[in-house]
Every structure is written in C-alpha cells, then in structure tokens.
Amino acid sequence: MQLGMIGLGRMGANMVRRLIAGGHECVVFDLLRRNALGAAGAPASAAELLSNVDILLLPIGEDGLDPDTAARTVRDLEPRITIPVGYDAGAAGQDARLKAFLSAVGI
C-alpha cells in the first residue's frame, strides 16, 4: 500500500518520518518547492509522483491547498482513501475550508 503526502512542512514531514519508520511506503510532494524528484532524480509533478497512491493525505488548511484545488487533485489522482489534514477544527467543529472541500468532493 502506498501513501501519498502533499506538503512537507513541519506537520507533513513529521508524519512522513513516522510512517516510514513504521515500515510504510510514502511518496511526497513539497508544496513550497512546487516540485519533487521522481525516478532517476528527474523533476516530477505532483500528478506524476502521486498517480498510484492508495491513501492521500493533503493539507487544506490556511497553509495548504484551497478547497477547489484539493478537490480537483483528489478527482485527478483517484486515491482509494483521502485524508484532509492541516485544517483548524476549532470550537465550531469544522473549518470553513474543510466544509468547502467536502462539498467540492461531494460529501
């Protein structure tokens, strides 16, 4: 099973380290650099790198993808499981970006 992570900030990088330490295969894409290295060290797009992931973790919070881009990414990659991360649940229970993302993917 392959896990994909978009975003390698403090939270994403720590999550990936723990997943790898637990024996999981991870494919990552850094939002800040807007690129990553694919096969043979060649630059690759997020779509190229993450095209075969089973589980996709993607940030939709203030420092992540906007809800429409996140939803488009999920539709394009078609992971079996999508886990939105990086939003602020706050006292109301759901961040406005999370609500918009869920609506955009039809949930």
Short mmCIF file of N, CA, C and O in Angstrom, two decimals:
data_model
loop_
_atom_site.label_atom_id
_atom_site.label_comp_id
_atom_site.label_asym_id
_atom_site.label_seq_id
_atom_site.Cartn_x
_atom_site.Cartn_y
_atom_site.Cartn_z
N MET A 1 0.85 -1.17 0.00
CA MET A 1 0.00 0.00 0.00
C MET A 1 0.90 1.23 0.00
O MET A 1 1.84 1.32 0.76
N GLN A 2 0.58 2.17 -0.85
CA GLN A 2 1.40 3.37 -0.98
C GLN A 2 0.64 4.59 -0.45
O GLN A 2 -0.51 4.81 -0.81
N LEU A 3 1.31 5.35 0.41
CA LEU A 3 0.72 6.56 0.97
C LEU A 3 1.33 7.77 0.28
O LEU A 3 2.54 7.82 0.08
N GLY A 4 0.50 8.73 -0.06
CA GLY A 4 0.97 9.97 -0.66
C GLY A 4 0.75 11.12 0.28
O GLY A 4 -0.30 11.21 0.92
N MET A 5 1.72 12.01 0.38
CA MET A 5 1.60 13.20 1.24
C MET A 5 1.91 14.42 0.39
O MET A 5 2.98 14.49 -0.23
N ILE A 6 1.00 15.34 0.37
CA ILE A 6 1.24 16.62 -0.26
C ILE A 6 1.55 17.60 0.86
O ILE A 6 0.76 17.75 1.79
N GLY A 7 2.70 18.24 0.78
CA GLY A 7 3.10 19.20 1.79
C GLY A 7 4.10 18.60 2.76
O GLY A 7 3.84 17.58 3.39
N LEU A 8 5.27 19.23 2.85
CA LEU A 8 6.32 18.75 3.74
C LEU A 8 6.73 19.82 4.73
O LEU A 8 7.91 20.00 5.01
N GLY A 9 5.76 20.51 5.25
CA GLY A 9 6.05 21.45 6.32
C GLY A 9 6.33 20.69 7.60
O GLY A 9 6.58 19.48 7.59
N ARG A 10 6.29 21.35 8.70
CA ARG A 10 6.61 20.70 9.97
C ARG A 10 5.69 19.50 10.22
O ARG A 10 6.14 18.43 10.58
N MET A 11 4.40 19.68 10.02
CA MET A 11 3.46 18.58 10.28
C MET A 11 3.64 17.45 9.27
O MET A 11 3.77 16.29 9.65
N GLY A 12 3.66 17.77 7.98
CA GLY A 12 3.77 16.74 6.95
C GLY A 12 5.07 15.96 7.04
O GLY A 12 5.08 14.73 6.92
N ALA A 13 6.16 16.66 7.24
CA ALA A 13 7.47 16.00 7.33
C ALA A 13 7.51 15.04 8.52
O ALA A 13 8.01 13.92 8.41
N ASN A 14 6.97 15.48 9.66
CA ASN A 14 6.96 14.62 10.84
C ASN A 14 6.07 13.40 10.63
O ASN A 14 6.41 12.29 11.04
N MET A 15 4.93 13.59 9.97
CA MET A 15 4.04 12.46 9.70
C MET A 15 4.73 11.44 8.80
O MET A 15 4.66 10.24 9.04
N VAL A 16 5.40 11.94 7.75
CA VAL A 16 6.08 11.05 6.81
C VAL A 16 7.20 10.29 7.51
O VAL A 16 7.37 9.09 7.31
N ARG A 17 7.98 10.97 8.35
CA ARG A 17 9.05 10.29 9.08
C ARG A 17 8.50 9.13 9.91
O ARG A 17 9.06 8.04 9.93
N ARG A 18 7.40 9.39 10.60
CA ARG A 18 6.81 8.34 11.44
C ARG A 18 6.24 7.19 10.60
O ARG A 18 6.35 6.03 10.97
N LEU A 19 5.61 7.53 9.48
CA LEU A 19 5.07 6.49 8.61
C LEU A 19 6.18 5.61 8.05
O LEU A 19 6.06 4.38 8.03
N ILE A 20 7.27 6.23 7.59
CA ILE A 20 8.40 5.48 7.06
C ILE A 20 9.03 4.61 8.15
O ILE A 20 9.35 3.44 7.92
N ALA A 21 9.17 5.18 9.35
CA ALA A 21 9.73 4.41 10.47
C ALA A 21 8.85 3.21 10.80
O ALA A 21 9.33 2.17 11.26
N GLY A 22 7.55 3.35 10.52
CA GLY A 22 6.62 2.25 10.76
C GLY A 22 6.57 1.24 9.61
O GLY A 22 5.75 0.33 9.62
N GLY A 23 7.42 1.45 8.61
CA GLY A 23 7.50 0.49 7.52
C GLY A 23 6.60 0.78 6.33
O GLY A 23 6.45 -0.07 5.45
N HIS A 24 5.99 1.96 6.27
CA HIS A 24 5.08 2.30 5.18
C HIS A 24 5.83 2.95 4.02
O HIS A 24 6.79 3.68 4.23
N GLU A 25 5.38 2.68 2.81
CA GLU A 25 5.95 3.30 1.62
C GLU A 25 5.25 4.65 1.41
O GLU A 25 4.02 4.71 1.33
N CYS A 26 6.04 5.71 1.34
CA CYS A 26 5.48 7.06 1.19
C CYS A 26 6.03 7.74 -0.07
O CYS A 26 7.21 7.62 -0.38
N VAL A 27 5.16 8.45 -0.75
CA VAL A 27 5.53 9.29 -1.88
C VAL A 27 5.11 10.70 -1.48
O VAL A 27 3.98 10.90 -1.03
N VAL A 28 6.03 11.66 -1.61
CA VAL A 28 5.75 13.01 -1.10
C VAL A 28 5.93 14.07 -2.18
O VAL A 28 6.69 13.90 -3.12
N PHE A 29 5.20 15.17 -2.00
CA PHE A 29 5.32 16.32 -2.88
C PHE A 29 5.33 17.56 -2.00
O PHE A 29 4.43 17.75 -1.18
N ASP A 30 6.34 18.40 -2.15
CA ASP A 30 6.50 19.59 -1.32
C ASP A 30 5.79 20.77 -1.97
O ASP A 30 6.16 21.21 -3.06
N LEU A 31 4.79 21.30 -1.31
CA LEU A 31 4.03 22.44 -1.84
C LEU A 31 4.87 23.70 -1.98
O LEU A 31 4.69 24.46 -2.92
N LEU A 32 5.79 23.91 -1.06
CA LEU A 32 6.58 25.14 -1.10
C LEU A 32 7.54 25.17 -2.28
O LEU A 32 7.76 26.20 -2.89
N ARG A 33 8.10 24.03 -2.59
CA ARG A 33 9.04 23.98 -3.72
C ARG A 33 8.32 23.74 -5.03
O ARG A 33 8.88 23.90 -6.09
N ARG A 34 7.06 23.29 -4.95
CA ARG A 34 6.23 23.01 -6.12
C ARG A 34 6.83 21.98 -7.05
O ARG A 34 6.53 21.94 -8.22
N ASN A 35 7.73 21.19 -6.53
CA ASN A 35 8.26 20.08 -7.32
C ASN A 35 8.87 19.06 -6.38
O ASN A 35 8.97 19.28 -5.20
N ALA A 36 9.24 17.98 -6.94
CA ALA A 36 9.90 16.93 -6.17
C ALA A 36 10.70 16.11 -7.15
O ALA A 36 10.70 16.38 -8.35
N LEU A 37 11.41 15.13 -6.65
CA LEU A 37 12.22 14.30 -7.53
C LEU A 37 11.53 12.97 -7.78
O LEU A 37 11.08 12.32 -6.85
N GLY A 38 11.44 12.62 -9.03
CA GLY A 38 10.87 11.34 -9.40
C GLY A 38 11.96 10.34 -9.69
O GLY A 38 13.06 10.41 -9.14
N ALA A 39 11.70 9.42 -10.58
CA ALA A 39 12.67 8.39 -10.95
C ALA A 39 13.95 9.02 -11.47
O ALA A 39 13.92 10.01 -12.19
N ALA A 40 15.06 8.47 -11.08
CA ALA A 40 16.40 8.92 -11.52
C ALA A 40 16.67 10.37 -11.16
O ALA A 40 17.49 11.02 -11.78
N GLY A 41 15.99 10.90 -10.16
CA GLY A 41 16.26 12.25 -9.70
C GLY A 41 15.73 13.34 -10.60
O GLY A 41 16.02 14.51 -10.41
N ALA A 42 14.92 12.98 -11.59
CA ALA A 42 14.36 13.99 -12.50
C ALA A 42 13.19 14.70 -11.84
O ALA A 42 12.42 14.07 -11.12
N PRO A 43 13.04 16.02 -12.07
CA PRO A 43 11.89 16.73 -11.51
C PRO A 43 10.59 16.09 -11.98
O PRO A 43 10.48 15.64 -13.12
N ALA A 44 9.63 16.04 -11.08
CA ALA A 44 8.34 15.43 -11.41
C ALA A 44 7.21 16.29 -10.85
O ALA A 44 7.39 16.98 -9.86
N SER A 45 6.06 16.22 -11.48
CA SER A 45 4.90 16.94 -10.98
C SER A 45 4.23 16.10 -9.89
O SER A 45 4.49 14.90 -9.75
N ALA A 46 3.33 16.74 -9.14
CA ALA A 46 2.59 16.02 -8.11
C ALA A 46 1.80 14.89 -8.73
O ALA A 46 1.75 13.77 -8.20
N ALA A 47 1.18 15.14 -9.88
CA ALA A 47 0.37 14.11 -10.55
C ALA A 47 1.23 12.91 -10.94
O ALA A 47 0.79 11.76 -10.79
N GLU A 48 2.44 13.16 -11.43
CA GLU A 48 3.33 12.06 -11.81
C GLU A 48 3.73 11.23 -10.60
O GLU A 48 3.72 10.01 -10.63
N LEU A 49 4.10 11.92 -9.53
CA LEU A 49 4.59 11.23 -8.34
C LEU A 49 3.50 10.47 -7.60
O LEU A 49 3.72 9.40 -7.07
N LEU A 50 2.31 11.06 -7.55
CA LEU A 50 1.26 10.54 -6.69
C LEU A 50 0.20 9.73 -7.44
O LEU A 50 -0.82 9.38 -6.88
N SER A 51 0.45 9.42 -8.69
CA SER A 51 -0.58 8.79 -9.53
C SER A 51 -1.00 7.41 -9.06
O SER A 51 -2.10 6.96 -9.38
N ASN A 52 -0.18 6.72 -8.28
CA ASN A 52 -0.52 5.36 -7.85
C ASN A 52 -0.74 5.21 -6.36
O ASN A 52 -0.73 4.09 -5.85
N VAL A 53 -0.95 6.32 -5.65
CA VAL A 53 -1.12 6.20 -4.20
C VAL A 53 -2.49 5.61 -3.87
O VAL A 53 -3.47 5.83 -4.56
N ASP A 54 -2.50 4.83 -2.80
CA ASP A 54 -3.75 4.26 -2.30
C ASP A 54 -4.41 5.19 -1.30
O ASP A 54 -5.63 5.31 -1.26
N ILE A 55 -3.57 5.83 -0.48
CA ILE A 55 -4.06 6.75 0.55
C ILE A 55 -3.37 8.09 0.32
O ILE A 55 -2.15 8.16 0.23
N LEU A 56 -4.15 9.16 0.23
CA LEU A 56 -3.62 10.50 0.00
C LEU A 56 -3.93 11.39 1.19
O LEU A 56 -5.09 11.53 1.59
N LEU A 57 -2.88 11.97 1.77
CA LEU A 57 -3.04 12.97 2.81
C LEU A 57 -2.74 14.32 2.18
O LEU A 57 -1.67 14.50 1.58
N LEU A 58 -3.68 15.25 2.26
CA LEU A 58 -3.43 16.55 1.65
C LEU A 58 -3.89 17.67 2.57
O LEU A 58 -4.93 17.57 3.22
N PRO A 59 -3.09 18.74 2.63
CA PRO A 59 -3.41 19.86 3.51
C PRO A 59 -4.44 20.78 2.87
O PRO A 59 -4.31 21.17 1.72
N ILE A 60 -5.46 21.11 3.63
CA ILE A 60 -6.46 22.05 3.12
C ILE A 60 -6.63 23.25 4.04
O ILE A 60 -7.54 24.02 3.87
N GLY A 61 -5.73 23.38 4.98
CA GLY A 61 -5.80 24.49 5.91
C GLY A 61 -5.24 25.77 5.32
O GLY A 61 -5.01 25.88 4.11
N GLU A 62 -5.00 26.71 6.17
CA GLU A 62 -4.52 28.03 5.76
C GLU A 62 -3.23 27.96 4.94
O GLU A 62 -3.04 28.73 4.01
N ASP A 63 -2.35 27.04 5.27
CA ASP A 63 -1.07 26.92 4.56
C ASP A 63 -1.09 25.83 3.49
O ASP A 63 -0.06 25.48 2.94
N GLY A 64 -2.26 25.28 3.20
CA GLY A 64 -2.34 24.18 2.25
C GLY A 64 -3.03 24.57 0.95
O GLY A 64 -3.00 25.73 0.53
N LEU A 65 -3.66 23.60 0.35
CA LEU A 65 -4.38 23.81 -0.91
C LEU A 65 -5.72 24.47 -0.65
O LEU A 65 -6.36 24.21 0.37
N ASP A 66 -6.17 25.27 -1.60
CA ASP A 66 -7.52 25.81 -1.46
C ASP A 66 -8.49 24.65 -1.74
O ASP A 66 -8.12 23.65 -2.37
N PRO A 67 -9.72 24.73 -1.25
CA PRO A 67 -10.65 23.61 -1.36
C PRO A 67 -10.88 23.10 -2.79
O PRO A 67 -10.94 21.90 -3.02
N ASP A 68 -10.98 24.00 -3.76
CA ASP A 68 -11.22 23.57 -5.14
C ASP A 68 -10.02 22.83 -5.71
O ASP A 68 -10.17 21.82 -6.40
N THR A 69 -8.80 23.33 -5.44
CA THR A 69 -7.59 22.66 -5.92
C THR A 69 -7.45 21.30 -5.26
O THR A 69 -7.09 20.31 -5.91
N ALA A 70 -7.74 21.22 -3.97
CA ALA A 70 -7.67 19.94 -3.25
C ALA A 70 -8.67 18.95 -3.84
O ALA A 70 -8.32 17.78 -4.08
N ALA A 71 -9.88 19.39 -4.10
CA ALA A 71 -10.90 18.51 -4.68
C ALA A 71 -10.50 18.05 -6.08
O ALA A 71 -10.66 16.88 -6.42
N ARG A 72 -9.96 18.96 -6.88
CA ARG A 72 -9.51 18.60 -8.23
C ARG A 72 -8.37 17.58 -8.16
O ARG A 72 -8.32 16.62 -8.93
N THR A 73 -7.47 17.76 -7.19
CA THR A 73 -6.37 16.83 -7.00
C THR A 73 -6.88 15.44 -6.67
O THR A 73 -6.42 14.44 -7.23
N VAL A 74 -7.86 15.36 -5.80
CA VAL A 74 -8.44 14.07 -5.42
C VAL A 74 -9.12 13.43 -6.63
O VAL A 74 -8.95 12.23 -6.88
N ARG A 75 -9.87 14.21 -7.39
CA ARG A 75 -10.52 13.66 -8.59
C ARG A 75 -9.49 13.17 -9.61
O ARG A 75 -9.67 12.13 -10.23
N ASP A 76 -8.41 13.92 -9.79
CA ASP A 76 -7.37 13.54 -10.76
C ASP A 76 -6.61 12.29 -10.35
O ASP A 76 -6.31 11.44 -11.18
N LEU A 77 -6.27 12.18 -9.07
CA LEU A 77 -5.44 11.07 -8.60
C LEU A 77 -6.24 9.81 -8.27
O LEU A 77 -5.71 8.72 -8.29
N GLU A 78 -7.50 9.99 -7.90
CA GLU A 78 -8.40 8.89 -7.55
C GLU A 78 -7.82 7.92 -6.51
O GLU A 78 -7.80 6.70 -6.72
N PRO A 79 -7.34 8.43 -5.37
CA PRO A 79 -6.87 7.52 -4.33
C PRO A 79 -8.05 6.75 -3.73
O PRO A 79 -9.19 7.22 -3.78
N ARG A 80 -7.76 5.58 -3.16
CA ARG A 80 -8.84 4.81 -2.51
C ARG A 80 -9.33 5.52 -1.26
O ARG A 80 -10.51 5.47 -0.94
N ILE A 81 -8.41 6.17 -0.55
CA ILE A 81 -8.74 6.88 0.69
C ILE A 81 -8.09 8.25 0.64
O ILE A 81 -6.93 8.38 0.27
N THR A 82 -8.84 9.27 1.03
CA THR A 82 -8.31 10.64 1.12
C THR A 82 -8.46 11.13 2.55
O THR A 82 -9.53 11.00 3.14
N ILE A 83 -7.37 11.68 3.08
CA ILE A 83 -7.39 12.21 4.44
C ILE A 83 -6.98 13.68 4.39
O ILE A 83 -5.81 14.00 4.17
N PRO A 84 -7.95 14.59 4.57
CA PRO A 84 -7.58 16.00 4.63
C PRO A 84 -6.91 16.31 5.97
O PRO A 84 -7.34 15.82 7.01
N VAL A 85 -5.84 17.10 5.94
CA VAL A 85 -5.12 17.46 7.15
C VAL A 85 -4.84 18.96 7.14
O VAL A 85 -4.97 19.62 6.12
N GLY A 86 -4.45 19.47 8.30
CA GLY A 86 -3.97 20.84 8.38
C GLY A 86 -5.04 21.90 8.55
O GLY A 86 -4.76 23.08 8.49
N TYR A 87 -6.26 21.51 8.77
CA TYR A 87 -7.33 22.49 8.97
C TYR A 87 -7.54 22.69 10.45
O TYR A 87 -7.12 21.90 11.28
N ASP A 88 -8.23 23.76 10.81
CA ASP A 88 -8.49 24.08 12.21
C ASP A 88 -9.93 23.74 12.53
O ASP A 88 -10.85 24.44 12.10
N ALA A 89 -10.13 22.65 13.26
CA ALA A 89 -11.50 22.25 13.61
C ALA A 89 -12.15 23.25 14.54
O ALA A 89 -13.34 23.49 14.46
N GLY A 90 -11.36 23.85 15.42
CA GLY A 90 -11.87 24.89 16.31
C GLY A 90 -13.08 24.48 17.11
O GLY A 90 -13.50 23.33 17.12
N ALA A 91 -13.67 25.44 17.77
CA ALA A 91 -14.81 25.19 18.63
C ALA A 91 -16.06 24.82 17.83
O ALA A 91 -16.91 24.09 18.31
N ALA A 92 -16.16 25.29 16.60
CA ALA A 92 -17.34 25.01 15.78
C ALA A 92 -17.33 23.60 15.21
O ALA A 92 -18.33 23.14 14.69
N GLY A 93 -16.19 22.93 15.26
CA GLY A 93 -16.13 21.56 14.80
C GLY A 93 -15.58 21.38 13.40
O GLY A 93 -15.06 20.35 13.08
N GLN A 94 -15.71 22.38 12.54
CA GLN A 94 -15.17 22.25 11.19
C GLN A 94 -14.73 23.61 10.67
O GLN A 94 -15.44 24.60 10.79
N ASP A 95 -13.57 23.62 10.08
CA ASP A 95 -13.03 24.79 9.40
C ASP A 95 -13.85 25.04 8.13
O ASP A 95 -14.31 24.10 7.49
N ALA A 96 -14.01 26.29 7.75
CA ALA A 96 -14.74 26.62 6.53
C ALA A 96 -14.10 25.98 5.30
O ALA A 96 -14.80 25.55 4.38
N ARG A 97 -12.77 25.88 5.29
CA ARG A 97 -12.09 25.25 4.16
C ARG A 97 -12.41 23.75 4.09
O ARG A 97 -12.56 23.20 3.01
N LEU A 98 -12.49 23.11 5.24
CA LEU A 98 -12.85 21.70 5.26
C LEU A 98 -14.26 21.51 4.71
O LEU A 98 -14.51 20.63 3.89
N LYS A 99 -15.19 22.34 5.15
CA LYS A 99 -16.56 22.24 4.66
C LYS A 99 -16.61 22.43 3.14
O LYS A 99 -17.29 21.69 2.43
N ALA A 100 -15.87 23.42 2.64
CA ALA A 100 -15.84 23.68 1.20
C ALA A 100 -15.24 22.50 0.45
O ALA A 100 -15.73 22.12 -0.62
N PHE A 101 -14.17 21.92 0.98
CA PHE A 101 -13.52 20.76 0.36
C PHE A 101 -14.50 19.58 0.30
O PHE A 101 -14.66 18.94 -0.75
N LEU A 102 -15.13 19.27 1.42
CA LEU A 102 -16.06 18.15 1.48
C LEU A 102 -17.21 18.35 0.49
O LEU A 102 -17.63 17.41 -0.19
N SER A 103 -17.69 19.56 0.40
CA SER A 103 -18.75 19.87 -0.55
C SER A 103 -18.26 19.68 -1.99
O SER A 103 -18.96 19.11 -2.83
N ALA A 104 -17.04 20.13 -2.27
CA ALA A 104 -16.48 20.04 -3.63
C ALA A 104 -16.25 18.59 -4.07
O ALA A 104 -16.31 18.30 -5.26
N VAL A 105 -16.00 17.69 -3.13
CA VAL A 105 -15.81 16.28 -3.49
C VAL A 105 -17.10 15.48 -3.36
O VAL A 105 -17.12 14.28 -3.55
N GLY A 106 -18.18 16.17 -3.03
CA GLY A 106 -19.49 15.53 -2.99
C GLY A 106 -19.84 14.82 -1.70
O GLY A 106 -20.66 13.90 -1.68
N ILE A 107 -19.25 15.26 -0.60
CA ILE A 107 -19.57 14.65 0.70
C ILE A 107 -20.41 15.64 1.52
O ILE A 107 -20.12 16.78 1.61
#
